[in-house]
PDB file of C-alpha atoms in Angstrom:
ATOM      1  CA  MET A   1       7.104 -66.587  -1.964  1.00 48.00           C
ATOM      2  CA  SER A   2       3.613 -68.047  -2.143  1.00 59.00           C
ATOM      3  CA  GLU A   3       1.042 -66.686  -4.548  1.00 78.00           C
ATOM      4  CA  LEU A   4       0.193 -62.999  -4.555  1.00 85.00           C
ATOM      5  CA  PRO A   5      -2.969 -61.724  -2.825  1.00 88.00           C
ATOM      6  CA  PRO A   6      -5.964 -60.727  -4.949  1.00 87.00           C
ATOM      7  CA  LEU A   7      -6.124 -57.026  -5.738  1.00 91.00           C
ATOM      8  CA  PRO A   8      -7.066 -54.554  -4.398  1.00 94.00           C
ATOM      9  CA  VAL A   9      -5.183 -55.067  -1.136  1.00 95.00           C
ATOM     10  CA  THR A  10      -4.737 -52.519   1.657  1.00 96.00           C
ATOM     11  CA  PHE A  11      -1.719 -52.449   3.941  1.00 96.00           C
ATOM     12  CA  ARG A  12      -2.015 -50.472   7.167  1.00 93.00           C
ATOM     13  CA  PRO A  13      -0.571 -50.723  10.668  1.00 91.00           C
ATOM     14  CA  GLY A  14      -3.677 -52.221  12.268  1.00 89.00           C
ATOM     15  CA  ARG A  15      -2.506 -52.430  15.874  1.00 89.00           C
ATOM     16  CA  THR A  16      -0.987 -48.961  15.818  1.00 89.00           C
ATOM     17  CA  ARG A  17      -4.206 -47.605  14.323  1.00 92.00           C
ATOM     18  CA  ALA A  18      -6.299 -49.329  17.004  1.00 94.00           C
ATOM     19  CA  VAL A  19      -4.089 -47.914  19.781  1.00 94.00           C
ATOM     20  CA  LEU A  20      -4.215 -44.389  18.348  1.00 95.00           C
ATOM     21  CA  LEU A  21      -7.984 -44.382  17.828  1.00 97.00           C
ATOM     22  CA  THR A  22      -8.675 -45.910  21.245  1.00 98.00           C
ATOM     23  CA  ALA A  23      -6.400 -43.373  22.915  1.00 97.00           C
ATOM     24  CA  GLY A  24      -8.053 -40.548  20.969  1.00 97.00           C
ATOM     25  CA  VAL A  25     -11.541 -41.555  22.063  1.00 98.00           C
ATOM     26  CA  ALA A  26     -10.392 -42.065  25.672  1.00 98.00           C
ATOM     27  CA  ILE A  27      -8.676 -38.663  25.789  1.00 98.00           C
ATOM     28  CA  PHE A  28     -11.722 -36.922  24.339  1.00 98.00           C
ATOM     29  CA  VAL A  29     -14.088 -38.641  26.784  1.00 98.00           C
ATOM     30  CA  VAL A  30     -11.892 -37.948  29.831  1.00 98.00           C
ATOM     31  CA  ILE A  31     -11.300 -34.282  28.988  1.00 97.00           C
ATOM     32  CA  THR A  32     -14.995 -33.732  28.213  1.00 97.00           C
ATOM     33  CA  THR A  33     -16.055 -35.505  31.415  1.00 97.00           C
ATOM     34  CA  VAL A  34     -13.643 -33.418  33.495  1.00 96.00           C
ATOM     35  CA  ALA A  35     -14.966 -30.255  31.859  1.00 96.00           C
ATOM     36  CA  MET A  36     -18.548 -31.182  32.759  1.00 95.00           C
ATOM     37  CA  LEU A  37     -17.711 -32.226  36.336  1.00 96.00           C
ATOM     38  CA  LEU A  38     -15.760 -29.102  37.315  1.00 95.00           C
ATOM     39  CA  GLU A  39     -18.525 -26.825  38.557  1.00 92.00           C
ATOM     40  CA  GLN A  40     -16.344 -23.694  38.835  1.00 95.00           C
ATOM     41  CA  LEU A  41     -15.766 -23.612  35.038  1.00 94.00           C
ATOM     42  CA  SER A  42     -17.735 -21.195  32.911  1.00 95.00           C
ATOM     43  CA  ALA A  43     -19.468 -22.340  29.720  1.00 95.00           C
ATOM     44  CA  GLY A  44     -16.603 -20.897  27.645  1.00 96.00           C
ATOM     45  CA  GLU A  45     -14.003 -22.741  29.689  1.00 96.00           C
ATOM     46  CA  ARG A  46     -15.934 -25.989  29.337  1.00 96.00           C
ATOM     47  CA  LEU A  47     -16.153 -25.428  25.613  1.00 97.00           C
ATOM     48  CA  SER A  48     -12.389 -24.869  25.443  1.00 97.00           C
ATOM     49  CA  PHE A  49     -11.832 -28.190  27.277  1.00 96.00           C
ATOM     50  CA  VAL A  50     -14.082 -30.006  24.787  1.00 97.00           C
ATOM     51  CA  PHE A  51     -12.379 -28.245  21.868  1.00 97.00           C
ATOM     52  CA  THR A  52      -8.954 -29.289  23.207  1.00 97.00           C
ATOM     53  CA  GLY A  53     -10.141 -32.903  23.524  1.00 97.00           C
ATOM     54  CA  ALA A  54     -11.502 -32.806  19.969  1.00 98.00           C
ATOM     55  CA  LEU A  55      -8.243 -31.288  18.713  1.00 98.00           C
ATOM     56  CA  LEU A  56      -6.177 -34.041  20.365  1.00 98.00           C
ATOM     57  CA  PHE A  57      -8.515 -36.674  18.924  1.00 98.00           C
ATOM     58  CA  GLY A  58      -8.116 -35.085  15.483  1.00 97.00           C
ATOM     59  CA  VAL A  59      -4.318 -35.247  15.719  1.00 97.00           C
ATOM     60  CA  LEU A  60      -4.431 -38.932  16.681  1.00 97.00           C
ATOM     61  CA  LEU A  61      -6.936 -39.561  13.864  1.00 96.00           C
ATOM     62  CA  MET A  62      -4.482 -38.017  11.364  1.00 96.00           C
ATOM     63  CA  LEU A  63      -1.657 -40.164  12.767  1.00 95.00           C
ATOM     64  CA  SER A  64      -3.820 -43.266  12.214  1.00 95.00           C
ATOM     65  CA  ARG A  65      -4.489 -42.369   8.546  1.00 95.00           C
ATOM     66  CA  PRO A  66      -1.471 -43.966   6.773  1.00 96.00           C
ATOM     67  CA  LYS A  67      -2.122 -46.868   4.421  1.00 97.00           C
ATOM     68  CA  VAL A  68      -0.897 -48.313   1.147  1.00 97.00           C
ATOM     69  CA  VAL A  69      -3.522 -49.534  -1.330  1.00 97.00           C
ATOM     70  CA  ALA A  70      -2.409 -51.700  -4.244  1.00 96.00           C
ATOM     71  CA  ASP A  71      -4.766 -52.329  -7.150  1.00 95.00           C
ATOM     72  CA  GLU A  72      -4.498 -53.472 -10.755  1.00 94.00           C
ATOM     73  CA  THR A  73      -3.182 -50.136 -12.067  1.00 94.00           C
ATOM     74  CA  GLY A  74      -0.841 -49.069  -9.277  1.00 95.00           C
ATOM     75  CA  VAL A  75      -0.407 -48.044  -5.676  1.00 97.00           C
ATOM     76  CA  THR A  76      -1.927 -45.250  -3.610  1.00 97.00           C
ATOM     77  CA  VAL A  77       0.244 -44.157  -0.687  1.00 98.00           C
ATOM     78  CA  VAL A  78      -1.667 -42.288   2.022  1.00 97.00           C
ATOM     79  CA  ASN A  79       0.602 -40.711   4.628  1.00 96.00           C
ATOM     80  CA  ILE A  80      -0.303 -38.415   7.532  1.00 95.00           C
ATOM     81  CA  ALA A  81      -1.039 -35.307   5.481  1.00 93.00           C
ATOM     82  CA  SER A  82      -0.586 -36.430   1.873  1.00 96.00           C
ATOM     83  CA  ARG A  83      -1.818 -38.893  -0.729  1.00 97.00           C
ATOM     84  CA  ARG A  84       0.082 -39.951  -3.839  1.00 97.00           C
ATOM     85  CA  ARG A  85      -0.952 -42.236  -6.674  1.00 97.00           C
ATOM     86  CA  LEU A  86       1.787 -44.247  -8.412  1.00 96.00           C
ATOM     87  CA  ALA A  87       1.661 -46.468 -11.470  1.00 95.00           C
ATOM     88  CA  TRP A  88       3.342 -49.848 -10.976  1.00 95.00           C
ATOM     89  CA  ALA A  89       6.057 -48.890 -13.469  1.00 94.00           C
ATOM     90  CA  GLU A  90       7.063 -45.925 -11.271  1.00 95.00           C
ATOM     91  CA  ILE A  91       8.067 -48.209  -8.387  1.00 95.00           C
ATOM     92  CA  ILE A  92      11.627 -49.417  -8.852  1.00 95.00           C
ATOM     93  CA  GLN A  93      12.174 -50.938  -5.405  1.00 94.00           C
ATOM     94  CA  VAL A  94      10.336 -51.546  -2.116  1.00 96.00           C
ATOM     95  CA  ASN A  95      12.668 -51.225   0.903  1.00 94.00           C
ATOM     96  CA  LEU A  96      12.251 -52.052   4.580  1.00 93.00           C
ATOM     97  CA  ARG A  97      15.755 -52.267   6.001  1.00 92.00           C
ATOM     98  CA  PRO A  98      16.498 -53.118   9.646  1.00 90.00           C
ATOM     99  CA  GLY A  99      15.963 -49.983  11.706  1.00 90.00           C
ATOM    100  CA  ASP A 100      13.766 -48.238   9.129  1.00 91.00           C
ATOM    101  CA  PRO A 101      10.644 -46.684  10.692  1.00 93.00           C
ATOM    102  CA  TRP A 102       8.548 -47.600   7.610  1.00 95.00           C
ATOM    103  CA  VAL A 103       8.777 -48.793   4.015  1.00 96.00           C
ATOM    104  CA  PHE A 104      10.461 -46.598   1.421  1.00 97.00           C
ATOM    105  CA  LEU A 105       9.554 -46.802  -2.264  1.00 97.00           C
ATOM    106  CA  ASN A 106      12.390 -45.985  -4.672  1.00 96.00           C
ATOM    107  CA  LEU A 107      10.782 -44.353  -7.698  1.00 95.00           C
ATOM    108  CA  SER A 108      11.714 -44.113 -11.362  1.00 94.00           C
ATOM    109  CA  ASP A 109      12.234 -40.328 -11.075  1.00 94.00           C
ATOM    110  CA  GLY A 110      15.146 -40.927  -8.683  1.00 94.00           C
ATOM    111  CA  THR A 111      13.248 -39.984  -5.515  1.00 95.00           C
ATOM    112  CA  SER A 112      12.237 -42.082  -2.540  1.00 96.00           C
ATOM    113  CA  LEU A 113       8.711 -41.988  -1.087  1.00 97.00           C
ATOM    114  CA  PRO A 114       8.050 -43.037   2.510  1.00 97.00           C
ATOM    115  CA  ALA A 115       5.029 -45.340   2.794  1.00 96.00           C
ATOM    116  CA  LEU A 116       3.939 -45.033   6.425  1.00 95.00           C
ATOM    117  CA  GLY A 117       1.193 -47.611   5.921  1.00 95.00           C
ATOM    118  CA  ILE A 118       3.762 -50.380   6.386  1.00 95.00           C
ATOM    119  CA  GLN A 119       5.700 -49.780   9.587  1.00 92.00           C
ATOM    120  CA  PRO A 120       7.301 -52.255  11.981  1.00 88.00           C
ATOM    121  CA  GLY A 121       6.380 -50.351  15.171  1.00 81.00           C
ATOM    122  CA  ILE A 122       4.063 -52.636  17.160  1.00 80.00           C
ATOM    123  CA  ALA A 123       3.778 -55.525  14.657  1.00 83.00           C
ATOM    124  CA  LYS A 124       7.241 -56.064  13.175  1.00 87.00           C
ATOM    125  CA  GLN A 125       6.605 -59.471  11.581  1.00 91.00           C
ATOM    126  CA  ARG A 126       3.394 -58.222   9.961  1.00 92.00           C
ATOM    127  CA  ALA A 127       5.239 -55.215   8.503  1.00 92.00           C
ATOM    128  CA  ILE A 128       7.988 -57.455   7.105  1.00 93.00           C
ATOM    129  CA  ALA A 129       5.390 -59.753   5.503  1.00 93.00           C
ATOM    130  CA  ASP A 130       3.483 -56.755   4.071  1.00 95.00           C
ATOM    131  CA  ALA A 131       6.696 -55.247   2.669  1.00 95.00           C
ATOM    132  CA  ARG A 132       7.587 -58.559   1.012  1.00 95.00           C
ATOM    133  CA  THR A 133       4.101 -58.824  -0.472  1.00 96.00           C
ATOM    134  CA  LEU A 134       4.212 -55.271  -1.830  1.00 96.00           C
ATOM    135  CA  ARG A 135       7.710 -55.932  -3.233  1.00 95.00           C
ATOM    136  CA  ALA A 136       6.481 -59.095  -4.982  1.00 94.00           C
ATOM    137  CA  LEU A 137       3.447 -57.250  -6.367  1.00 95.00           C
ATOM    138  CA  ALA A 138       5.632 -54.414  -7.663  1.00 94.00           C
ATOM    139  CA  GLU A 139       8.062 -56.826  -9.294  1.00 92.00           C
ATOM    140  CA  ALA A 140       5.264 -58.866 -10.887  1.00 90.00           C
ATOM    141  CA  ARG A 141       3.323 -55.824 -12.115  1.00 87.00           C
ATOM    142  CA  SER A 142       6.236 -53.807 -13.458  1.00 78.00           C
ATOM    143  CA  THR A 143       7.570 -56.739 -15.532  1.00 67.00           C
ATOM    144  CA  ALA A 144       4.136 -57.781 -16.838  1.00 52.00           C
ATOM    145  CA  ARG A 145       3.174 -54.401 -18.281  1.00 44.00           C
ATOM    146  CA  PRO A 146       4.836 -54.022 -21.725  1.00 44.00           C
ATOM    147  CA  GLU A 147       2.731 -56.628 -23.560  1.00 43.00           C
ATOM    148  CA  GLU A 148      -0.488 -55.605 -21.799  1.00 44.00           C
ATOM    149  CA  ASP A 149      -0.126 -51.899 -22.690  1.00 42.00           C
ATOM    150  CA  GLN A 150      -0.004 -52.639 -26.406  1.00 39.00           C
ATOM    151  CA  GLY A 151      -3.005 -54.945 -26.434  1.00 39.00           C
TER     152      GLY A 151
END
């Protein structure tokens, strides 16, 4: 592999995020416009339309949240409703097998953490490249630590 990217680096499904946010804005605008154009609706009914549009936008905003941020000290995995900080030494392996919906991080405590910020949905080649980069970073950082921690 070529040289590693400078840290910090953020991995996120850019196209998927753009589609979700665009759809969220479009849905909100359409539902709000319909609510304002339907003259037979009361103010409360209009408000419920707008609230529904905002709720749908909020759901799509949450779905667009996933990312993986790698910095000098470790990795922050942000999934739909959670955030977890990992030291480099905690990451044993970075996996993106054929058919996987996203990257999985095998951790030193024996568990596996899904990292939704790298997913092959719309941009498969980008996700594969990002997974390889994160794998190389994890391998380089976890093997370089012992001497640095004592200094």
